[in-house]
Coordinates of C-alpha atoms in Angstrom, one line a residue:
Chain A
M23 CA -52.7 247.4 82.1
R24 CA -49.6 245.7 83.6
V25 CA -46.4 247.7 84.0
L26 CA -42.9 246.8 85.1
V27 CA -40.8 249.1 86.6
K28 CA -37.1 248.1 86.4
G29 CA -34.9 250.1 89.2
A30 CA -36.0 251.1 92.7
G31 CA -34.5 254.4 93.2
V32 CA -35.9 257.7 93.1
A33 CA -36.8 257.4 89.3
G34 CA -38.2 253.9 89.4
L35 CA -40.5 254.8 92.9
T36 CA -41.8 258.1 91.3
A37 CA -42.6 256.4 88.0
A38 CA -44.3 253.6 89.8
F39 CA -46.5 256.1 91.7
E40 CA -47.3 258.1 88.5
L41 CA -48.5 255.1 86.9
A42 CA -50.2 253.7 89.9
R43 CA -52.3 256.9 90.4
R44 CA -53.5 256.7 86.5
G45 CA -54.6 253.3 87.3
A46 CA -51.8 250.9 85.9
A47 CA -51.0 247.7 87.8
V48 CA -47.3 248.1 88.6
T49 CA -44.6 245.8 89.7
V50 CA -41.1 247.5 90.7
A51 CA -38.2 245.1 90.5
D52 CA -34.8 245.9 91.7
V53 CA -31.5 244.0 91.4
R54 CA -30.5 245.1 94.9
H55 CA -31.2 243.5 98.2
G56 CA -32.9 246.5 99.5
R57 CA -33.1 250.1 99.7
G58 CA -29.8 252.0 99.7
G59 CA -26.6 251.7 97.8
N60 CA -27.9 253.6 94.7
A61 CA -27.3 257.1 93.8
S62 CA -30.6 258.0 95.4
W63 CA -29.2 256.8 98.8
F64 CA -26.4 259.2 98.6
A65 CA -28.2 262.1 97.3
G66 CA -28.5 265.6 99.1
G67 CA -32.1 266.0 98.8
M68 CA -32.0 269.6 97.7
L69 CA -35.1 270.8 95.7
A70 CA -33.1 273.9 94.6
P71 CA -33.7 274.4 90.6
W72 CA -32.5 278.0 90.9
C73 CA -29.2 277.1 92.5
E74 CA -28.8 274.3 90.2
R75 CA -29.4 276.8 87.3
E76 CA -25.9 278.3 88.3
S77 CA -24.6 275.7 86.3
A78 CA -27.3 273.8 85.0
E79 CA -29.4 274.8 81.6
Q80 CA -32.5 276.1 81.4
P81 CA -34.7 272.8 81.3
V82 CA -33.6 271.5 84.7
L83 CA -35.2 274.8 86.2
D84 CA -37.9 274.3 84.2
L85 CA -38.7 270.5 84.8
G86 CA -37.5 271.1 88.7
R87 CA -39.6 274.1 89.7
G88 CA -42.6 271.7 90.6
A89 CA -40.6 269.2 92.5
A90 CA -41.2 270.5 96.0
D91 CA -44.9 270.7 95.4
W92 CA -44.9 267.3 94.0
W93 CA -43.2 265.6 97.2
E94 CA -45.4 267.7 99.5
A95 CA -48.3 266.6 97.6
V96 CA -47.5 262.8 97.5
L97 CA -45.9 262.8 100.9
P98 CA -47.2 265.3 103.2
G99 CA -44.5 266.4 106.0
Q100 CA -41.6 265.0 104.2
V101 CA -40.7 268.7 102.5
T102 CA -39.3 271.7 104.3
Q103 CA -39.8 274.8 102.5
A104 CA -37.1 277.1 103.9
G105 CA -35.1 278.1 100.9
T106 CA -31.5 278.0 100.3
L107 CA -28.7 280.1 101.8
V108 CA -25.6 280.9 99.5
V109 CA -22.4 282.4 101.2
A110 CA -18.7 282.7 100.5
P111 CA -15.6 283.2 102.5
P112 CA -14.8 287.4 102.3
R113 CA -12.0 286.6 100.0
D114 CA -14.0 284.4 97.7
S115 CA -16.9 287.2 97.5
G116 CA -16.5 287.4 93.6
E117 CA -17.9 283.9 93.5
L118 CA -21.0 285.1 95.1
H119 CA -21.6 287.9 92.1
R120 CA -20.7 285.3 89.7
F121 CA -23.2 282.9 91.2
A122 CA -26.0 285.4 91.3
G123 CA -25.4 286.4 87.8
R124 CA -25.9 283.2 86.5
T125 CA -29.4 282.6 88.3
S126 CA -32.3 284.3 89.4
G127 CA -34.9 283.4 92.1
H128 CA -32.6 285.0 94.9
R129 CA -31.9 288.1 96.9
W130 CA -28.8 289.5 98.5
L131 CA -28.4 289.1 102.3
D132 CA -26.4 291.5 104.6
E133 CA -24.7 289.9 107.6
A134 CA -27.5 290.9 110.0
E135 CA -30.1 289.0 107.7
I136 CA -27.7 286.0 107.6
A137 CA -27.9 285.7 111.1
R138 CA -31.7 286.3 111.5
L139 CA -32.1 283.3 109.0
E140 CA -29.5 280.9 110.3
P141 CA -28.3 282.4 114.0
D142 CA -25.4 280.0 114.2
L143 CA -23.9 281.8 111.0
A144 CA -23.9 285.3 112.8
G145 CA -20.7 287.5 112.3
R146 CA -19.3 284.8 109.7
F147 CA -20.3 286.1 106.3
R148 CA -20.9 289.7 105.4
R149 CA -23.1 289.0 102.3
G150 CA -25.3 286.0 101.2
L151 CA -27.9 285.2 98.5
F152 CA -31.0 283.8 99.8
F153 CA -33.3 281.6 97.3
P154 CA -36.6 281.6 99.2
G155 CA -38.8 279.5 96.7
E156 CA -36.5 276.2 97.2
A157 CA -37.0 273.3 99.6
H158 CA -35.4 270.1 100.8
L159 CA -36.1 266.8 102.0
D160 CA -34.3 263.7 103.5
P161 CA -33.6 261.3 100.6
R162 CA -33.7 258.2 102.7
R163 CA -36.7 259.0 104.5
A164 CA -38.7 260.3 101.6
M165 CA -37.8 257.0 99.8
A166 CA -39.0 254.9 102.6
A167 CA -42.3 256.7 102.7
L168 CA -42.8 256.5 99.1
H169 CA -42.3 252.9 99.2
D170 CA -44.6 252.4 101.9
K171 CA -47.2 254.6 100.0
L172 CA -46.8 252.6 97.1
V173 CA -47.3 249.2 98.8
A174 CA -50.5 251.0 100.5
M175 CA -51.7 251.6 96.7
G176 CA -51.0 247.6 95.7
V177 CA -47.8 248.3 93.8
D178 CA -45.6 245.1 94.2
I179 CA -41.9 246.1 95.2
S180 CA -39.4 243.1 94.9
F181 CA -35.7 243.4 95.7
A182 CA -32.9 241.0 94.7
T183 CA -35.0 240.4 91.5
D184 CA -34.1 239.8 88.2
A185 CA -36.7 241.4 86.1
R186 CA -36.0 239.4 83.0
Q187 CA -37.9 236.4 85.0
L188 CA -40.9 238.3 85.0
P189 CA -42.9 238.0 81.9
G190 CA -46.4 239.2 81.1
F191 CA -46.2 242.8 81.1
E192 CA -47.5 245.1 78.5
H193 CA -44.8 248.0 79.2
E194 CA -41.8 248.4 81.0
I195 CA -40.1 251.4 82.4
D196 CA -36.1 251.1 82.7
C197 CA -34.8 253.3 85.6
T198 CA -31.7 251.3 86.2
G199 CA -29.3 254.2 86.1
M200 CA -25.8 253.6 85.3
A201 CA -26.9 249.5 85.1
A202 CA -28.9 250.6 82.1
D203 CA -27.6 249.3 78.7
D204 CA -27.0 252.8 77.1
G205 CA -23.6 253.5 75.8
R206 CA -24.1 257.2 75.7
L207 CA -24.3 257.6 79.8
R208 CA -21.4 258.2 81.9
G209 CA -20.7 258.1 85.5
V210 CA -20.0 261.2 87.5
R211 CA -18.8 260.2 91.1
G212 CA -20.1 261.8 94.1
E213 CA -18.6 261.7 97.5
M214 CA -20.5 262.5 100.7
M215 CA -20.4 262.3 104.2
I216 CA -22.8 262.8 107.3
L217 CA -21.5 264.6 110.1
H218 CA -23.2 264.7 113.8
T219 CA -23.0 267.7 116.1
P220 CA -25.4 269.2 118.4
D221 CA -23.5 272.4 118.5
I222 CA -24.6 273.8 115.4
A223 CA -28.2 274.1 114.2
L224 CA -29.1 275.0 110.5
S225 CA -32.9 275.2 109.3
R226 CA -32.1 275.3 105.7
P227 CA -29.2 274.0 102.9
V228 CA -26.1 276.0 103.0
R229 CA -24.0 276.4 100.2
L230 CA -20.5 277.7 100.5
L231 CA -19.0 279.0 97.5
H232 CA -15.2 278.2 96.9
P233 CA -13.4 278.5 93.3
R234 CA -12.3 274.9 93.9
F235 CA -13.9 273.3 96.7
P236 CA -17.7 274.2 96.8
L237 CA -19.7 272.7 99.2
Y238 CA -23.2 272.2 100.6
T239 CA -24.7 271.0 103.9
V240 CA -28.2 269.7 104.0
P241 CA -29.4 269.5 107.9
R242 CA -31.0 266.4 108.7
A243 CA -32.9 265.2 111.8
N244 CA -31.2 264.2 115.1
H245 CA -28.4 267.0 114.8
R246 CA -27.1 265.3 111.7
F247 CA -25.6 267.2 108.4
M248 CA -25.3 265.7 105.1
I249 CA -22.4 267.3 103.3
G250 CA -21.2 267.0 99.8
A251 CA -20.6 266.3 97.0
T252 CA -17.7 266.0 94.8
M253 CA -18.0 265.8 91.1
I254 CA -15.4 263.6 89.6
E255 CA -15.7 262.6 86.0
S256 CA -15.4 258.5 87.0
D257 CA -17.9 255.8 87.2
G258 CA -15.5 254.2 89.9
A259 CA -17.6 253.8 93.1
G260 CA -14.7 252.9 95.3
P261 CA -14.3 254.5 98.9
V262 CA -14.2 258.1 99.2
T263 CA -10.6 259.4 98.8
V264 CA -8.4 261.1 101.2
R265 CA -8.1 264.3 99.0
S266 CA -11.8 264.5 98.8
M267 CA -12.4 264.0 102.4
M268 CA -10.1 266.5 103.1
E269 CA -11.8 269.1 100.6
L270 CA -15.0 268.4 102.0
L271 CA -13.9 268.5 105.7
G272 CA -11.8 271.7 105.3
T273 CA -14.7 273.4 103.6
A274 CA -17.3 272.2 106.3
C275 CA -15.0 273.8 108.8
A276 CA -14.6 277.1 107.0
L277 CA -18.7 277.0 106.9
H278 CA -18.6 276.6 110.8
P279 CA -15.6 275.8 113.0
A280 CA -17.7 273.6 115.1
F281 CA -17.8 270.9 112.6
G282 CA -14.3 270.1 113.6
E283 CA -15.7 268.6 116.6
A284 CA -18.3 266.8 114.9
G285 CA -18.6 263.0 114.5
I286 CA -18.1 261.3 111.1
V287 CA -21.3 259.2 111.1
E288 CA -21.0 258.0 107.6
T289 CA -19.2 258.3 104.3
G290 CA -20.8 257.2 100.8
V291 CA -19.8 257.3 97.2
G292 CA -22.8 257.3 94.7
V293 CA -22.2 257.3 90.6
R294 CA -24.7 259.8 88.8
P295 CA -25.8 258.7 85.5
A296 CA -25.5 261.4 82.9
F297 CA -25.7 262.2 79.2
S298 CA -23.2 264.4 77.6
D299 CA -25.4 267.3 78.2
N300 CA -26.1 266.5 81.8
L301 CA -29.8 266.7 81.1
P302 CA -32.4 263.9 81.6
R303 CA -34.2 261.9 79.0
V304 CA -37.2 260.0 78.8
E305 CA -37.5 257.9 75.7
A306 CA -39.9 255.3 74.3
R307 CA -38.4 252.4 72.4
G308 CA -40.9 249.6 71.5
N309 CA -42.9 249.1 74.9
T310 CA -40.2 250.2 77.0
V311 CA -39.9 253.8 78.2
A312 CA -36.3 254.7 79.6
I313 CA -35.8 257.3 82.1
N314 CA -32.2 258.2 82.7
G315 CA -29.3 260.9 83.0
L316 CA -30.8 262.6 86.1
Y317 CA -27.4 263.3 86.9
R318 CA -27.0 265.4 90.2
H319 CA -30.8 266.2 90.1
G320 CA -32.4 262.8 91.2
F321 CA -35.2 264.3 93.2
L322 CA -35.5 267.5 91.6
L323 CA -36.1 266.0 88.2
A324 CA -37.6 262.3 88.9
P325 CA -41.5 263.9 89.5
A326 CA -41.3 265.6 86.0
M327 CA -39.8 262.7 84.4
A328 CA -42.3 260.2 85.8
R329 CA -45.1 262.1 85.0
Q330 CA -43.5 262.3 81.1
A331 CA -42.8 258.4 81.2
A332 CA -46.6 258.0 82.6
E333 CA -48.2 260.0 79.6
L334 CA -46.1 258.1 77.2
V335 CA -47.5 254.7 78.5
F336 CA -51.0 256.2 78.7
A337 CA -51.0 258.1 75.3
D338 CA -53.2 255.9 73.7
E339 CA -55.2 254.7 77.0
P340 CA -57.9 256.7 78.3
M341 CA -56.6 258.2 81.5
E342 CA -58.5 258.3 85.1
L343 CA -56.3 260.0 87.9
A344 CA -56.7 258.2 91.1
Chain B
M29 CA 2.6 278.1 60.8
F30 CA 2.8 277.6 64.4
E31 CA 4.5 274.5 65.7
L32 CA 5.1 272.3 68.7
F33 CA 7.6 269.5 68.8
G34 CA 7.2 269.4 65.0
T35 CA 3.5 269.3 65.1
P36 CA 1.9 272.4 63.0
L37 CA -1.2 273.7 64.7
S38 CA -3.7 275.8 63.1
S39 CA -4.9 277.8 66.5
R40 CA -2.5 279.6 69.0
L41 CA -5.2 278.9 71.7
L42 CA -4.9 276.0 74.1
L43 CA -7.9 275.3 76.1
G44 CA -8.5 273.4 79.1
T45 CA -11.4 270.7 79.8
A46 CA -12.3 271.1 83.6
Q47 CA -15.3 272.9 85.1
Y48 CA -17.7 273.2 82.0
P49 CA -21.3 273.0 82.7
S50 CA -21.4 269.8 80.8
P51 CA -19.2 267.5 78.3
A52 CA -21.6 268.7 75.5
I53 CA -21.1 272.5 76.4
L54 CA -17.2 271.4 76.3
A55 CA -17.4 270.2 73.0
D56 CA -19.3 273.2 71.4
A57 CA -16.8 275.3 73.2
V58 CA -13.8 273.3 71.7
K59 CA -15.2 273.6 68.4
A60 CA -16.2 277.5 68.6
S61 CA -12.6 278.4 70.1
G62 CA -10.9 276.8 66.8
T63 CA -8.2 275.5 69.4
S64 CA -6.3 272.5 67.8
V65 CA -4.8 271.4 71.7
V66 CA -6.8 270.7 74.5
T67 CA -5.5 269.6 78.0
V68 CA -6.9 267.1 80.4
S69 CA -6.0 266.1 83.9
L70 CA -5.8 262.7 85.1
R71 CA -5.4 263.3 88.6
R72 CA -8.8 264.0 89.6
E73 CA -10.4 261.8 87.3
M74 CA -8.6 258.4 88.2
A75 CA -10.5 257.3 91.3
G76 CA -10.4 253.6 90.6
G77 CA -7.8 253.1 88.0
R78 CA -9.3 253.9 84.6
A79 CA -12.8 254.4 85.7
G80 CA -12.5 257.9 83.9
E81 CA -12.4 256.1 80.7
K82 CA -15.6 257.7 79.6
F83 CA -15.0 261.2 79.9
W84 CA -11.4 260.6 78.2
S85 CA -13.0 259.0 75.5
L86 CA -15.3 262.1 75.3
I87 CA -11.8 264.0 75.3
R88 CA -10.6 262.0 72.3
S89 CA -13.4 262.3 70.4
L90 CA -13.1 266.0 70.2
G91 CA -10.5 265.8 67.2
T92 CA -7.9 267.8 68.5
R93 CA -4.4 267.0 70.1
I94 CA -4.6 266.6 73.5
L95 CA -2.2 267.4 76.2
P96 CA -2.7 265.8 79.5
N97 CA -1.6 267.5 82.6
T98 CA -0.3 266.6 86.0
A99 CA -2.8 269.2 87.7
G100 CA -3.1 268.4 91.6
C101 CA 0.4 266.9 91.8
H102 CA 2.6 268.1 94.8
S103 CA 5.6 266.1 94.5
V104 CA 8.0 265.1 91.8
K105 CA 7.3 261.5 91.9
E106 CA 3.5 262.3 91.9
A107 CA 4.0 264.3 88.7
V108 CA 6.0 261.5 87.2
I109 CA 4.0 258.7 87.8
T110 CA 1.0 260.8 86.3
A111 CA 3.0 261.7 83.3
K112 CA 3.6 257.9 82.7
M113 CA 0.0 257.1 83.0
A114 CA -1.1 260.0 80.8
R115 CA 1.3 258.7 78.1
E116 CA -0.5 255.2 78.2
V117 CA -3.9 256.4 78.5
F118 CA -3.7 258.9 75.7
G119 CA -1.1 257.6 73.4
T120 CA 1.2 260.7 73.7
S121 CA 4.3 261.8 74.9
W122 CA 3.1 265.2 75.4
I123 CA 2.8 266.5 79.2
K124 CA 1.9 269.8 80.7
L125 CA 3.9 269.5 83.9
E126 CA 2.5 271.0 87.0
V127 CA 4.3 270.4 90.3
I128 CA 2.4 272.5 93.0
G129 CA 4.2 274.0 95.7
N130 CA 1.4 275.8 97.5
H131 CA -1.9 274.1 98.1
D132 CA -4.0 277.6 98.5
T133 CA -2.3 279.7 95.4
L134 CA -1.4 276.7 93.5
Q135 CA 2.0 278.7 92.9
P136 CA 4.5 276.0 91.1
D137 CA 7.1 274.5 93.0
V138 CA 10.2 275.3 90.6
F139 CA 12.5 273.3 92.3
G140 CA 10.5 270.2 91.9
L141 CA 9.4 271.4 88.4
V142 CA 12.8 271.6 87.1
E143 CA 13.8 267.9 88.8
A144 CA 10.6 266.4 87.4
A145 CA 11.3 268.0 83.9
R146 CA 14.6 266.6 84.0
I147 CA 13.3 262.9 84.7
L148 CA 10.5 263.1 82.3
C149 CA 12.9 264.8 79.6
E150 CA 15.4 261.9 79.8
D151 CA 12.5 259.5 79.4
G152 CA 11.3 260.8 76.0
F153 CA 8.5 263.1 77.1
A154 CA 7.8 266.5 75.4
V155 CA 7.4 268.7 78.4
F156 CA 5.4 271.6 78.7
P157 CA 6.3 273.1 82.0
Y158 CA 3.8 275.4 84.0
T159 CA 6.2 277.8 85.6
T160 CA 6.7 281.4 86.9
D161 CA 8.0 284.4 84.9
D162 CA 11.2 284.0 86.6
V163 CA 14.0 284.1 83.7
V164 CA 16.4 281.8 85.9
V165 CA 14.0 279.1 86.7
A166 CA 13.5 279.0 82.8
E167 CA 17.0 278.9 82.2
R168 CA 17.3 275.8 84.5
L169 CA 14.1 274.4 82.8
L170 CA 15.9 274.8 79.2
A171 CA 18.9 273.1 80.8
A172 CA 17.0 270.3 82.0
G173 CA 15.8 269.4 78.3
C174 CA 12.5 271.5 78.0
K175 CA 11.9 272.9 74.5
V176 CA 8.8 275.1 75.4
L177 CA 7.9 277.2 78.6
M178 CA 4.7 277.9 80.1
P179 CA 4.8 281.1 82.3
W180 CA 1.7 282.1 84.3
C181 CA 0.6 285.5 84.1
A182 CA -1.3 285.4 87.3
P183 CA -2.1 282.7 89.9
I184 CA -4.4 279.8 88.0
G185 CA -8.1 280.7 88.2
S186 CA -7.5 284.4 89.2
A187 CA -8.7 286.0 86.2
L188 CA -6.3 288.9 87.0
G189 CA -4.6 289.0 83.5
P190 CA -1.1 289.8 83.2
V191 CA 0.0 291.4 86.5
N192 CA 3.7 291.8 85.7
S193 CA 4.0 292.6 82.1
T194 CA 7.8 293.8 82.6
A195 CA 8.6 290.4 83.5
L196 CA 6.5 288.8 80.5
R197 CA 8.4 291.2 78.2
S198 CA 11.7 290.4 79.9
M199 CA 11.1 286.5 79.4
R200 CA 10.3 287.3 75.7
G201 CA 13.4 289.0 75.3
H202 CA 15.6 286.6 77.1
F203 CA 14.1 283.5 74.9
P204 CA 13.5 284.5 71.6
G205 CA 13.5 281.3 70.1
I206 CA 11.7 279.4 72.4
P207 CA 7.9 278.6 72.3
L208 CA 6.3 280.5 75.1
I209 CA 2.9 279.9 76.1
V210 CA 1.1 282.2 78.6
D211 CA -0.4 279.5 81.0
A212 CA -2.9 280.6 83.8
G213 CA -4.5 283.7 84.7
L214 CA -6.0 285.0 81.9
G215 CA -9.7 286.3 83.0
R216 CA -10.9 288.0 79.5
P217 CA -10.2 288.2 76.1
S218 CA -8.2 291.5 76.3
H219 CA -5.6 289.7 78.3
A220 CA -5.2 287.3 75.7
V221 CA -4.7 290.2 73.3
T222 CA -2.4 291.9 75.5
V223 CA 0.0 288.8 75.9
M224 CA -0.1 287.9 72.3
E225 CA 0.9 291.4 71.5
L226 CA 3.9 291.2 73.6
G227 CA 4.9 288.5 71.2
F228 CA 4.1 285.1 73.3
D229 CA 3.3 282.2 70.9
A230 CA 0.0 281.1 72.4
V231 CA -2.0 281.0 75.4
L232 CA -3.5 278.3 77.5
L233 CA -6.8 278.8 79.7
N234 CA -9.5 277.2 81.1
T235 CA -11.6 278.7 84.1
A236 CA -12.2 282.0 82.0
V237 CA -14.1 280.3 79.3
A238 CA -15.5 276.9 81.6
K239 CA -17.0 279.4 84.2
A240 CA -18.4 282.2 81.7
A241 CA -22.3 282.5 81.6
D242 CA -21.9 281.3 77.9
P243 CA -18.7 279.3 77.5
V244 CA -19.3 278.7 74.0
G245 CA -19.6 282.4 73.1
M246 CA -16.4 283.1 75.4
A247 CA -14.3 280.5 73.6
R248 CA -15.1 281.8 70.3
A249 CA -14.1 285.3 71.9
F250 CA -10.8 284.1 73.1
G251 CA -10.1 282.5 69.7
K252 CA -10.6 285.9 68.0
A253 CA -8.6 287.6 70.6
V254 CA -5.9 285.3 70.4
D255 CA -5.4 285.7 66.3
A256 CA -5.7 289.5 67.1
G257 CA -3.2 289.6 69.4
R258 CA -0.8 287.5 67.2
E259 CA -1.7 289.4 63.9
A260 CA -1.0 292.8 65.6
F261 CA 2.5 291.6 66.9
G262 CA 3.5 290.9 63.6
S263 CA 2.0 293.6 61.9
G264 CA 4.2 296.3 63.7
M265 CA 2.5 298.4 66.5
L266 CA 2.7 302.1 66.9
E267 CA 4.6 303.2 70.0
P268 CA 2.8 305.5 72.1
R269 CA 3.4 309.1 72.1
E270 CA 2.6 311.7 74.7
V271 CA 1.2 314.3 72.2
A272 CA -1.5 313.8 69.4
V273 CA -0.7 313.3 66.0
P274 CA -3.5 314.3 63.2
S275 CA -3.7 311.8 60.6
T276 CA -4.8 314.4 58.2
P277 CA -2.9 317.5 57.7
T278 CA -3.7 320.7 59.7
F279 CA -5.1 323.5 57.9
G280 CA -5.4 327.1 58.8
R281 CA -2.3 327.5 60.8
A282 CA 0.9 328.8 59.4
V283 CA 3.2 327.8 62.4
F284 CA 2.9 325.0 64.6
S285 CA 3.9 325.8 68.1

């Protein structure tokens, strides 16, 4: 069976993998000139379904709780299973209680326990929440590794390619995100930054709660920290605004003053594709299956969406897992 | 019937549209609350011109009146520009005017507010000024052309409820004929009942509903609270007294001591 996957973001590559492992001959086509520039490129890479459940509905937890195991099984070594730490400045401690009350999968930490988990945060926060079942990965490294793995499996991945000029496929998977022709989609703009400082070491994503300027930071290799991300009801992909940058940097310094001396290695803006309920959809129409609306949960929900899409494609075919 | 600028409104609850888990939940909350006016911020959603169009069209499809706001504006100029843009985007001259004086507490800059209100009223806007509970500032706003006042009852998003009932009572007493809408600081339905019992004409809130565990249920609760408070105000409440007054005659005692 020949299947065309349109879009080489996280939805497209995970779908390509689930199809290829079931024996399909898969071609991935993306109009972009290479990896990068899509929403996946700017992602945080947190596999944090319990934290997300604070504001997301139950399906995000149900679909996302297997994500860390999926990524670890497919790309051994890419996933760090160290949980998530959630803290709040003393005057916003009410936010911690609100957060704890909205979700599960956590336990309360006192100051000493926070210091044991993250020594660099010692003395900075009196209480926190620890989500031990959560994990994180570096989206760009994971996407590169998945790309290489797919190529090794015989998947053809072409960039700068207009998929309309590729005929002869029995099925199509539309993973084009905001570029999809779907009037129900809206964009939710997210601005992020990558900071570099050898003065701070963190072992896991840390979320700092604040009623207006919540922030998460995800540690990356080589003393880098991804910080993000704003949530703005806009499909504008223009450069990060001064206001957003000040908010992100101000909150980063509240997390740890040493971020004040960090270098700003990169700023980025991605537009998340979302449906009005902020939940993802896998939908079949004719011989096309569309995966879309992953919103702020690309790496968390793509594995489950990819499996659903592959099962739809193979619904009438005998299935053999490779 | 409750009216604002000649428009009859079936509900005395005005609802903000920010911070909901999703636009779908926002739409359900609006419906459950029974509100007939929603407020929407332009400032945050306009990165790149009209890029927020999709969200704005969701707001338009709610079927309520739209009260655009200038949330996040820190100067007269910014607020006036945002108001003009809102008029164009939503086709309404209604504007909830916010000029923020303190970035941290989001306390209104009442001096800039009066100035911006004067400019916008002269330009034909129906201005809903977000102000403090200060009566003198309120008088200046009316002199600047405002026909409605929106005092806070506590800082935005604080959920403290009415922290100074004396000031709110005094405001109500000073401006018997002016629609007064309590804006900001309400945390729970009982707060809304309290200010409605004081005789305020309506309440405007956002965070208390949007950040609730179940925004739709909380929206419904606030809708009922606002109705309850208003009806109580109009029905003549008993004044509290320090001794018990049995509602049925007391038997078996010849003399009350």
